[in-house]
Amino acid sequence: MLLQLLTALAALAGAACSLLAEGSGTGAISGILPFTAGGFIYLGTVSVLPEILRDSGPGQALLQLLALL
């Protein structure tokens, strides 16, 4: 439960930082956007790739990987 609380507090801190950086212009966006996009891509591939490779044949896995790219 403590780790869940820390995760929720980190989410609130991220939301507060984004609200504070709202008026700072393109400087904040050029630094935050790639970091956030990379996090989503990493989480998506780490959770999706093993499932694709485990549940389908090689041809279907190749098609799904191409669709992911």
CSV table of N, CA, C and O in Angstrom, one decimal:
chain,number,residue,atom,x,y,z
A,1,MET,N,0.8,-1.2,0.0
A,1,MET,CA,0.0,0.0,0.0
A,1,MET,C,0.9,1.2,0.0
A,1,MET,O,0.5,2.3,-0.6
A,2,LEU,N,2.0,1.2,0.6
A,2,LEU,CA,2.9,2.3,0.7
A,2,LEU,C,3.4,2.6,-0.7
A,2,LEU,O,3.5,3.8,-1.1
A,3,LEU,N,3.8,1.6,-1.5
A,3,LEU,CA,4.2,1.8,-2.8
A,3,LEU,C,3.1,2.4,-3.7
A,3,LEU,O,3.4,3.3,-4.6
A,4,GLN,N,1.9,2.0,-3.5
A,4,GLN,CA,0.8,2.6,-4.3
A,4,GLN,C,0.6,4.0,-3.9
A,4,GLN,O,0.3,4.9,-4.8
A,5,LEU,N,0.8,4.4,-2.6
A,5,LEU,CA,0.7,5.8,-2.2
A,5,LEU,C,1.8,6.6,-2.9
A,5,LEU,O,1.6,7.7,-3.3
A,6,LEU,N,3.0,6.0,-2.9
A,6,LEU,CA,4.1,6.8,-3.5
A,6,LEU,C,3.9,7.0,-5.0
A,6,LEU,O,4.2,8.0,-5.6
A,7,THR,N,3.3,6.0,-5.7
A,7,THR,CA,3.0,6.1,-7.1
A,7,THR,C,1.9,7.2,-7.3
A,7,THR,O,2.1,8.0,-8.2
A,8,ALA,N,0.9,7.2,-6.5
A,8,ALA,CA,-0.1,8.3,-6.6
A,8,ALA,C,0.5,9.7,-6.3
A,8,ALA,O,0.1,10.6,-7.0
A,9,LEU,N,1.4,9.8,-5.3
A,9,LEU,CA,2.0,11.1,-5.0
A,9,LEU,C,2.9,11.5,-6.2
A,9,LEU,O,2.9,12.7,-6.5
A,10,ALA,N,3.6,10.6,-6.8
A,10,ALA,CA,4.4,10.9,-8.0
A,10,ALA,C,3.5,11.4,-9.1
A,10,ALA,O,3.9,12.3,-9.9
A,11,ALA,N,2.3,10.8,-9.3
A,11,ALA,CA,1.4,11.3,-10.4
A,11,ALA,C,0.9,12.7,-10.1
A,11,ALA,O,0.8,13.5,-11.0
A,12,LEU,N,0.6,12.9,-8.8
A,12,LEU,CA,0.2,14.3,-8.5
A,12,LEU,C,1.3,15.3,-8.7
A,12,LEU,O,1.1,16.4,-9.1
A,13,ALA,N,2.5,14.9,-8.3
A,13,ALA,CA,3.7,15.8,-8.5
A,13,ALA,C,3.9,16.1,-10.0
A,13,ALA,O,4.2,17.2,-10.4
A,14,GLY,N,3.7,15.1,-10.8
A,14,GLY,CA,3.9,15.3,-12.3
A,14,GLY,C,2.8,16.2,-12.8
A,14,GLY,O,3.0,17.0,-13.7
A,15,ALA,N,1.6,16.0,-12.3
A,15,ALA,CA,0.5,16.9,-12.8
A,15,ALA,C,0.7,18.3,-12.3
A,15,ALA,O,0.5,19.3,-13.1
A,16,ALA,N,1.2,18.5,-11.1
A,16,ALA,CA,1.5,19.9,-10.6
A,16,ALA,C,2.7,20.5,-11.5
A,16,ALA,O,2.6,21.7,-11.8
A,17,CYS,N,3.7,19.7,-11.8
A,17,CYS,CA,4.8,20.3,-12.6
A,17,CYS,C,4.3,20.7,-14.0
A,17,CYS,O,4.7,21.7,-14.5
A,18,SER,N,3.4,19.9,-14.6
A,18,SER,CA,2.9,20.2,-15.9
A,18,SER,C,2.0,21.4,-15.8
A,18,SER,O,2.1,22.3,-16.8
A,19,LEU,N,1.3,21.6,-14.8
A,19,LEU,CA,0.5,22.8,-14.7
A,19,LEU,C,1.3,24.1,-14.4
A,19,LEU,O,1.0,25.1,-15.0
A,20,LEU,N,2.4,23.9,-13.7
A,20,LEU,CA,3.3,25.0,-13.5
A,20,LEU,C,4.1,25.4,-14.7
A,20,LEU,O,4.4,26.5,-15.0
A,21,ALA,N,4.4,24.4,-15.6
A,21,ALA,CA,5.2,24.6,-16.8
A,21,ALA,C,4.3,25.0,-17.9
A,21,ALA,O,4.8,25.2,-19.0
A,22,GLU,N,3.0,25.1,-17.7
A,22,GLU,CA,2.1,25.4,-18.8
A,22,GLU,C,2.4,26.7,-19.6
A,22,GLU,O,2.4,26.7,-20.8
A,23,GLY,N,2.8,27.7,-18.9
A,23,GLY,CA,3.0,29.0,-19.5
A,23,GLY,C,4.4,29.3,-19.9
A,23,GLY,O,4.8,30.4,-20.4
A,24,SER,N,5.3,28.3,-19.8
A,24,SER,CA,6.7,28.5,-20.0
A,24,SER,C,7.1,28.4,-21.5
A,24,SER,O,8.3,28.6,-21.8
A,25,GLY,N,6.2,28.1,-22.3
A,25,GLY,CA,6.5,28.0,-23.8
A,25,GLY,C,7.1,26.7,-24.3
A,25,GLY,O,6.9,25.7,-23.7
A,26,THR,N,7.8,26.8,-25.4
A,26,THR,CA,8.2,25.6,-26.1
A,26,THR,C,9.4,25.0,-25.4
A,26,THR,O,9.7,23.8,-25.7
A,27,GLY,N,10.1,25.7,-24.6
A,27,GLY,CA,11.3,25.1,-23.9
A,27,GLY,C,10.9,23.9,-23.1
A,27,GLY,O,11.6,22.9,-23.1
A,28,ALA,N,9.8,24.0,-22.3
A,28,ALA,CA,9.4,22.9,-21.5
A,28,ALA,C,8.9,21.8,-22.3
A,28,ALA,O,9.1,20.6,-22.0
A,29,ILE,N,8.2,22.1,-23.4
A,29,ILE,CA,7.6,21.1,-24.2
A,29,ILE,C,8.7,20.3,-24.9
A,29,ILE,O,8.6,19.0,-25.0
A,30,SER,N,9.7,20.9,-25.4
A,30,SER,CA,10.8,20.2,-26.1
A,30,SER,C,11.6,19.3,-25.2
A,30,SER,O,12.2,18.3,-25.7
A,31,GLY,N,11.5,19.5,-23.9
A,31,GLY,CA,12.2,18.6,-23.0
A,31,GLY,C,11.3,17.5,-22.4
A,31,GLY,O,11.8,16.4,-22.1
A,32,ILE,N,10.1,17.9,-22.2
A,32,ILE,CA,9.2,16.9,-21.5
A,32,ILE,C,8.5,15.9,-22.5
A,32,ILE,O,8.4,14.8,-22.2
A,33,LEU,N,8.2,16.4,-23.6
A,33,LEU,CA,7.5,15.5,-24.6
A,33,LEU,C,8.3,14.3,-25.0
A,33,LEU,O,7.7,13.2,-25.0
A,34,PRO,N,9.6,14.4,-25.4
A,34,PRO,CA,10.3,13.2,-25.7
A,34,PRO,C,10.5,12.2,-24.6
A,34,PRO,O,10.4,11.0,-24.7
A,35,PHE,N,10.6,12.8,-23.4
A,35,PHE,CA,10.8,11.9,-22.2
A,35,PHE,C,9.5,11.1,-21.9
A,35,PHE,O,9.5,9.9,-21.7
A,36,THR,N,8.3,11.8,-22.0
A,36,THR,CA,7.0,11.2,-21.8
A,36,THR,C,6.7,10.2,-22.9
A,36,THR,O,6.3,9.0,-22.7
A,37,ALA,N,7.0,10.5,-24.2
A,37,ALA,CA,6.8,9.6,-25.3
A,37,ALA,C,7.6,8.4,-25.2
A,37,ALA,O,7.2,7.2,-25.4
A,38,GLY,N,8.9,8.5,-24.8
A,38,GLY,CA,9.8,7.4,-24.6
A,38,GLY,C,9.3,6.5,-23.5
A,38,GLY,O,9.4,5.3,-23.6
A,39,GLY,N,8.8,7.0,-22.4
A,39,GLY,CA,8.2,6.2,-21.4
A,39,GLY,C,7.0,5.4,-21.8
A,39,GLY,O,6.9,4.2,-21.5
A,40,PHE,N,6.1,6.0,-22.6
A,40,PHE,CA,5.0,5.2,-23.1
A,40,PHE,C,5.4,4.1,-24.1
A,40,PHE,O,4.9,3.0,-24.1
A,41,ILE,N,6.4,4.5,-25.0
A,41,ILE,CA,6.9,3.5,-25.9
A,41,ILE,C,7.6,2.3,-25.2
A,41,ILE,O,7.3,1.1,-25.5
A,42,TYR,N,8.4,2.6,-24.2
A,42,TYR,CA,9.0,1.6,-23.4
A,42,TYR,C,8.0,0.7,-22.7
A,42,TYR,O,8.1,-0.5,-22.8
A,43,LEU,N,7.1,1.3,-22.0
A,43,LEU,CA,6.1,0.4,-21.3
A,43,LEU,C,5.2,-0.4,-22.3
A,43,LEU,O,4.9,-1.5,-22.0
A,44,GLY,N,4.9,0.2,-23.4
A,44,GLY,CA,4.1,-0.5,-24.4
A,44,GLY,C,4.9,-1.7,-24.9
A,44,GLY,O,4.3,-2.8,-25.1
A,45,THR,N,6.1,-1.5,-25.3
A,45,THR,CA,6.9,-2.6,-25.9
A,45,THR,C,7.2,-3.7,-24.8
A,45,THR,O,7.2,-4.9,-25.2
A,46,VAL,N,7.5,-3.3,-23.6
A,46,VAL,CA,7.9,-4.3,-22.6
A,46,VAL,C,6.7,-5.1,-22.3
A,46,VAL,O,6.9,-6.3,-22.0
A,47,SER,N,5.5,-4.6,-22.2
A,47,SER,CA,4.4,-5.4,-21.9
A,47,SER,C,3.7,-6.1,-23.1
A,47,SER,O,3.2,-7.2,-22.9
A,48,VAL,N,3.9,-5.6,-24.3
A,48,VAL,CA,3.2,-6.1,-25.5
A,48,VAL,C,4.1,-7.2,-26.2
A,48,VAL,O,3.6,-8.2,-26.6
A,49,LEU,N,5.4,-6.9,-26.3
A,49,LEU,CA,6.2,-7.8,-27.1
A,49,LEU,C,6.2,-9.3,-26.6
A,49,LEU,O,6.1,-10.2,-27.4
A,50,PRO,N,6.4,-9.5,-25.3
A,50,PRO,CA,6.4,-10.9,-24.8
A,50,PRO,C,5.1,-11.6,-25.1
A,50,PRO,O,5.1,-12.8,-25.4
A,51,GLU,N,4.0,-10.9,-25.0
A,51,GLU,CA,2.7,-11.4,-25.2
A,51,GLU,C,2.5,-11.8,-26.7
A,51,GLU,O,2.0,-12.8,-27.1
A,52,ILE,N,3.0,-10.9,-27.6
A,52,ILE,CA,2.9,-11.2,-29.0
A,52,ILE,C,3.7,-12.4,-29.4
A,52,ILE,O,3.2,-13.3,-30.1
A,53,LEU,N,4.9,-12.5,-28.9
A,53,LEU,CA,5.8,-13.6,-29.2
A,53,LEU,C,5.3,-14.9,-28.6
A,53,LEU,O,5.6,-16.0,-29.2
A,54,ARG,N,4.6,-14.9,-27.5
A,54,ARG,CA,4.2,-16.1,-26.8
A,54,ARG,C,2.9,-16.7,-27.4
A,54,ARG,O,2.8,-17.9,-27.6
A,55,ASP,N,2.0,-15.8,-27.8
A,55,ASP,CA,0.6,-16.3,-28.2
A,55,ASP,C,0.4,-16.5,-29.7
A,55,ASP,O,-0.7,-16.8,-30.1
A,56,SER,N,1.4,-16.2,-30.5
A,56,SER,CA,1.2,-16.3,-32.0
A,56,SER,C,2.3,-17.0,-32.7
A,56,SER,O,3.4,-17.1,-32.1
A,57,GLY,N,2.1,-17.4,-33.9
A,57,GLY,CA,3.1,-18.0,-34.7
A,57,GLY,C,4.1,-16.9,-35.2
A,57,GLY,O,3.9,-15.7,-35.1
A,58,PRO,N,5.2,-17.4,-35.9
A,58,PRO,CA,6.2,-16.4,-36.4
A,58,PRO,C,5.6,-15.4,-37.4
A,58,PRO,O,6.0,-14.2,-37.4
A,59,GLY,N,4.8,-15.8,-38.3
A,59,GLY,CA,4.2,-14.9,-39.3
A,59,GLY,C,3.3,-13.9,-38.7
A,59,GLY,O,3.4,-12.7,-39.0
A,60,GLN,N,2.4,-14.3,-37.8
A,60,GLN,CA,1.5,-13.4,-37.1
A,60,GLN,C,2.3,-12.4,-36.2
A,60,GLN,O,2.0,-11.3,-36.1
A,61,ALA,N,3.4,-12.9,-35.5
A,61,ALA,CA,4.2,-12.1,-34.7
A,61,ALA,C,4.9,-11.0,-35.5
A,61,ALA,O,5.0,-9.8,-35.1
A,62,LEU,N,5.4,-11.4,-36.7
A,62,LEU,CA,6.0,-10.4,-37.6
A,62,LEU,C,5.0,-9.3,-38.0
A,62,LEU,O,5.4,-8.1,-38.0
A,63,LEU,N,3.8,-9.7,-38.4
A,63,LEU,CA,2.8,-8.7,-38.8
A,63,LEU,C,2.5,-7.8,-37.7
A,63,LEU,O,2.3,-6.6,-37.9
A,64,GLN,N,2.4,-8.3,-36.5
A,64,GLN,CA,2.0,-7.5,-35.3
A,64,GLN,C,3.2,-6.6,-35.0
A,64,GLN,O,2.9,-5.4,-34.6
A,65,LEU,N,4.4,-7.0,-35.1
A,65,LEU,CA,5.6,-6.1,-34.8
A,65,LEU,C,5.6,-5.0,-35.9
A,65,LEU,O,6.0,-3.9,-35.5
A,66,LEU,N,5.3,-5.4,-37.1
A,66,LEU,CA,5.3,-4.3,-38.1
A,66,LEU,C,4.2,-3.3,-37.9
A,66,LEU,O,4.4,-2.1,-38.1
A,67,ALA,N,3.1,-3.8,-37.4
A,67,ALA,CA,2.0,-2.8,-37.1
A,67,ALA,C,2.4,-2.0,-35.9
A,67,ALA,O,2.0,-0.8,-35.8
A,68,LEU,N,3.1,-2.5,-34.9
A,68,LEU,CA,3.6,-1.8,-33.8
A,68,LEU,C,4.5,-0.7,-34.2
A,68,LEU,O,4.5,0.5,-33.7
A,69,LEU,N,5.4,-1.0,-35.1
A,69,LEU,CA,6.4,0.0,-35.6
A,69,LEU,C,5.7,1.1,-36.4
A,69,LEU,O,6.0,2.2,-36.3
